[in-house]
């Protein structure tokens, strides 16, 4: 692979992704919630920062934008739908469009729900997805701005991607997500195996990211709201998948 993805921990549980393309020497950062850890890493490597990319307007994803822009004169790429809420955007990202991030062809998916303008970035050739606060390992983002139906529709877009896609999400929420999933779906053996693996990683202070989308389709309850056998097994009888999704989301909010 010509693309290196470096995972940088920030704030309390955020992940910032630094992308380095050794072929063209382009360096990009996704969702810099703070600038300091990025500056430190770049200094150490002697790299410049060509691009800053945002998935949505929350401060823990954009907090480092302006400081980084000032130091490196980087180009800021952010969702067109959040242009009133993110300052200093140079290039807009909009749904279904193909853009270049670190010189890699990237497809933009508009995924409203967590915020109305949230987008995810998919690199087909690299088999990776940057899902921001839309899809988490064994979870999904809280639905702050959109409706449950919008969030469900957004998750369906991500679910349609190939099984071998590796997902890089915005937060390390995996262990608490796994506890909820295990409580909801105690007989799922694939989930149990994942839970054990996750517990081990977190006990050693290691990241659980990235995760495999294919496996996620079998164990993440938020991606299974249209599977009758599953929703019935957890006591839901809604006519619409988005209502089942909403019920699961609400249960997690109160867990
Ligand atoms: Zn957020
Ligand atoms: Fe966040």
XYZ file of C-alpha atoms and ligand atoms in Angstrom:
257
model
C 0.000 0.000 0.000
C 1.201 3.470 -0.815
C -0.963 4.970 1.919
C 0.077 4.885 5.558
C -2.632 5.576 8.135
C -1.356 6.760 11.506
C -3.754 6.704 14.446
C -3.285 9.585 16.879
C -5.146 9.728 20.191
C -6.526 13.112 21.173
C -8.708 14.757 23.837
C -10.333 12.117 26.044
C -11.303 9.448 23.509
C -11.007 10.953 20.021
C -9.018 9.527 17.154
C -7.275 11.738 14.638
C -6.046 10.028 11.471
C -2.877 11.173 9.795
C -2.558 9.966 6.208
C 0.806 9.824 4.502
C 1.264 9.002 0.858
C 4.956 8.130 0.379
C 4.652 8.163 -3.393
C 3.691 11.821 -3.736
C 4.734 12.916 -0.216
C 1.264 14.286 0.517
C 0.202 14.337 4.174
C -3.407 14.828 5.261
C -5.201 14.795 8.578
C -8.760 13.727 9.262
C -10.706 15.378 12.110
C -7.984 17.163 14.075
C -9.854 17.870 17.310
C -6.675 19.450 18.599
C -3.502 20.650 16.898
C -0.766 19.854 19.443
C -0.411 16.078 18.950
C -0.394 16.553 15.170
C 2.261 19.268 15.255
C 4.403 17.102 17.510
C 4.126 14.095 15.200
C 4.788 16.109 12.025
C 7.801 17.856 13.609
C 9.241 14.516 14.542
C 8.894 13.185 10.996
C 9.813 16.425 9.283
C 6.570 16.330 7.303
C 4.427 19.220 6.116
C 0.619 19.129 6.337
C -1.045 19.512 2.944
C -4.680 18.863 3.769
C -7.089 18.987 6.684
C -10.307 17.023 6.279
C -13.430 17.181 8.469
C -16.370 14.785 8.756
C -18.623 17.194 10.700
C -18.682 20.439 12.648
C -18.320 19.232 16.267
C -15.463 20.882 18.108
C -13.759 17.595 18.994
C -13.281 17.044 15.233
C -12.371 20.546 14.024
C -10.766 22.196 17.085
C -7.261 22.072 15.574
C -8.225 23.283 12.070
C -7.268 26.944 12.254
C -4.027 26.518 14.176
C -2.853 23.845 11.736
C -3.897 25.948 8.732
C -1.943 28.887 10.097
C 1.241 26.880 10.627
C 1.205 24.697 7.497
C -1.030 26.686 5.141
C -2.987 23.461 4.607
C -6.058 23.193 2.417
C -9.254 22.560 4.400
C -11.742 20.086 2.929
C -15.100 19.884 4.726
C -18.757 19.035 4.055
C -20.578 21.670 2.034
C -23.607 21.094 4.284
C -21.695 22.440 7.299
C -20.208 25.516 5.616
C -21.976 27.862 8.054
C -20.486 26.002 11.014
C -16.882 25.313 9.977
C -14.682 28.309 9.195
C -11.856 28.453 6.687
C -13.096 25.795 4.250
C -11.198 25.790 0.928
C -12.839 22.829 -0.788
C -16.343 21.506 -0.223
C -17.119 17.811 -0.065
C -20.595 16.772 -1.206
C -22.500 13.517 -1.553
C -21.431 10.886 -4.124
C -18.609 13.028 -5.351
C -15.083 11.704 -5.856
C -12.327 13.823 -4.375
C -8.639 13.311 -3.652
C -7.329 12.966 -0.114
C -3.576 12.432 0.176
C -3.697 11.862 -3.571
C -6.042 8.894 -3.115
C -9.381 8.718 -4.920
C -12.052 9.052 -2.238
C -15.821 8.853 -2.420
C -17.885 11.149 -0.225
C -21.050 9.855 1.457
C -23.443 12.353 3.027
C -24.576 10.609 6.236
C -26.968 12.934 8.126
C -28.145 11.991 11.615
C -25.425 12.734 14.165
C -25.241 16.166 12.527
C -27.229 17.169 9.457
C -24.150 17.741 7.331
C -21.991 14.803 8.409
C -20.010 13.051 5.661
C -17.923 9.861 5.542
C -14.942 9.245 3.279
C -14.446 5.943 1.447
C -11.251 4.908 -0.313
C -12.141 1.946 -2.516
C -8.607 1.099 -3.627
C -7.332 1.237 -0.047
C -10.411 -0.629 1.248
C -10.936 1.860 4.039
C -13.697 4.077 5.375
C -13.390 7.122 7.632
C -16.735 7.112 9.373
C -16.440 10.044 11.809
C -19.251 9.896 14.364
C -21.694 8.008 12.110
C -20.486 4.413 12.531
C -18.510 3.257 15.558
C -17.139 -0.187 16.333
C -20.259 -1.973 17.682
C -22.132 1.312 17.784
C -23.211 4.429 15.979
C -23.252 8.135 16.761
C -25.945 9.709 18.864
C -28.685 11.209 16.733
C -28.372 14.905 17.619
C -29.551 16.819 14.565
C -31.261 14.410 12.207
C -34.126 11.961 12.590
C -33.824 8.272 13.396
C -34.903 7.572 9.808
C -32.105 9.755 8.424
C -29.492 8.064 10.610
C -30.722 4.604 9.644
C -30.594 5.544 5.939
C -27.053 6.857 6.441
C -25.962 3.601 8.087
C -27.461 1.635 5.185
C -25.204 3.548 2.794
C -22.174 2.442 4.808
C -23.457 -1.107 5.186
C -23.548 -1.442 1.396
C -19.755 -1.183 1.200
C -17.661 -4.360 0.757
C -17.100 -6.703 3.708
C -13.334 -6.296 3.577
C -13.547 -2.549 4.229
C -11.572 -1.420 7.285
C -13.373 1.255 9.282
C -11.642 4.142 11.064
C -14.108 5.957 13.330
C -13.942 9.123 15.416
C -13.883 7.709 18.949
C -12.682 4.833 21.097
C -16.121 3.910 22.434
C -15.713 0.228 21.623
C -15.648 -1.390 25.068
C -18.767 0.356 26.354
C -20.468 -0.331 23.013
C -19.524 -4.011 23.325
C -21.054 -4.188 26.807
C -24.344 -2.869 25.459
C -24.319 -5.215 22.455
C -23.593 -8.200 24.662
C -26.461 -7.260 26.978
C -28.819 -6.899 23.990
C -27.707 -9.965 22.045
C -26.196 -12.409 24.595
C -26.336 -15.513 22.366
C -24.363 -14.080 19.450
C -21.119 -16.077 19.368
C -19.323 -13.846 16.874
C -20.104 -10.942 19.188
C -18.827 -12.826 22.239
C -15.513 -13.508 20.505
C -15.218 -9.848 19.504
C -16.054 -8.733 23.064
C -13.265 -10.879 24.530
C -10.774 -9.534 21.994
C -11.852 -5.943 22.675
C -11.549 -6.378 26.460
C -8.025 -7.728 26.044
C -6.960 -4.853 23.800
C -8.369 -2.202 26.135
C -6.819 -3.821 29.226
C -3.472 -3.396 27.514
C -4.326 0.208 26.587
C -4.412 -0.604 22.870
C -6.704 0.807 20.204
C -9.509 -1.352 18.787
C -9.374 0.557 15.484
C -9.699 -0.209 12.598
C -12.481 -2.798 12.499
C -13.855 -4.962 9.684
C -17.136 -3.910 8.132
C -18.106 -7.455 7.126
C -17.990 -8.735 10.689
C -19.718 -5.594 11.875
C -22.697 -6.386 9.671
C -23.204 -9.523 11.815
C -22.676 -8.075 15.277
C -23.488 -4.344 15.333
C -27.192 -4.081 16.321
C -27.460 -0.658 14.676
C -26.750 -2.301 11.304
C -29.287 -5.071 11.896
C -32.520 -3.142 12.480
C -34.068 -4.585 9.293
C -33.350 -8.221 10.210
C -36.693 -9.483 11.557
C -35.204 -12.532 13.217
C -32.826 -10.294 15.157
C -35.304 -7.539 16.072
C -37.908 -10.085 17.173
C -35.307 -11.810 19.321
C -34.745 -8.552 21.222
C -38.469 -7.912 21.591
C -39.076 -5.328 18.865
C -42.065 -5.561 16.532
C -41.911 -2.381 14.442
C -43.125 -2.219 10.852
C -40.260 0.029 9.829
C -36.587 -0.736 10.225
C -35.951 2.883 11.208
C -38.344 2.488 14.157
C -36.445 -0.593 15.326
C -33.234 1.336 14.817
C -34.656 4.215 16.874
C -35.660 1.861 19.673
C -32.160 0.353 19.833
C -30.578 3.816 19.741
C -32.817 4.913 22.621
C -31.949 1.823 24.656
C -28.256 2.572 24.190
C -28.752 6.228 25.206
C -30.247 5.005 28.486
C -27.876 2.063 29.060
Zn -19.573 14.487 16.825
Fe -17.077 13.310 18.187
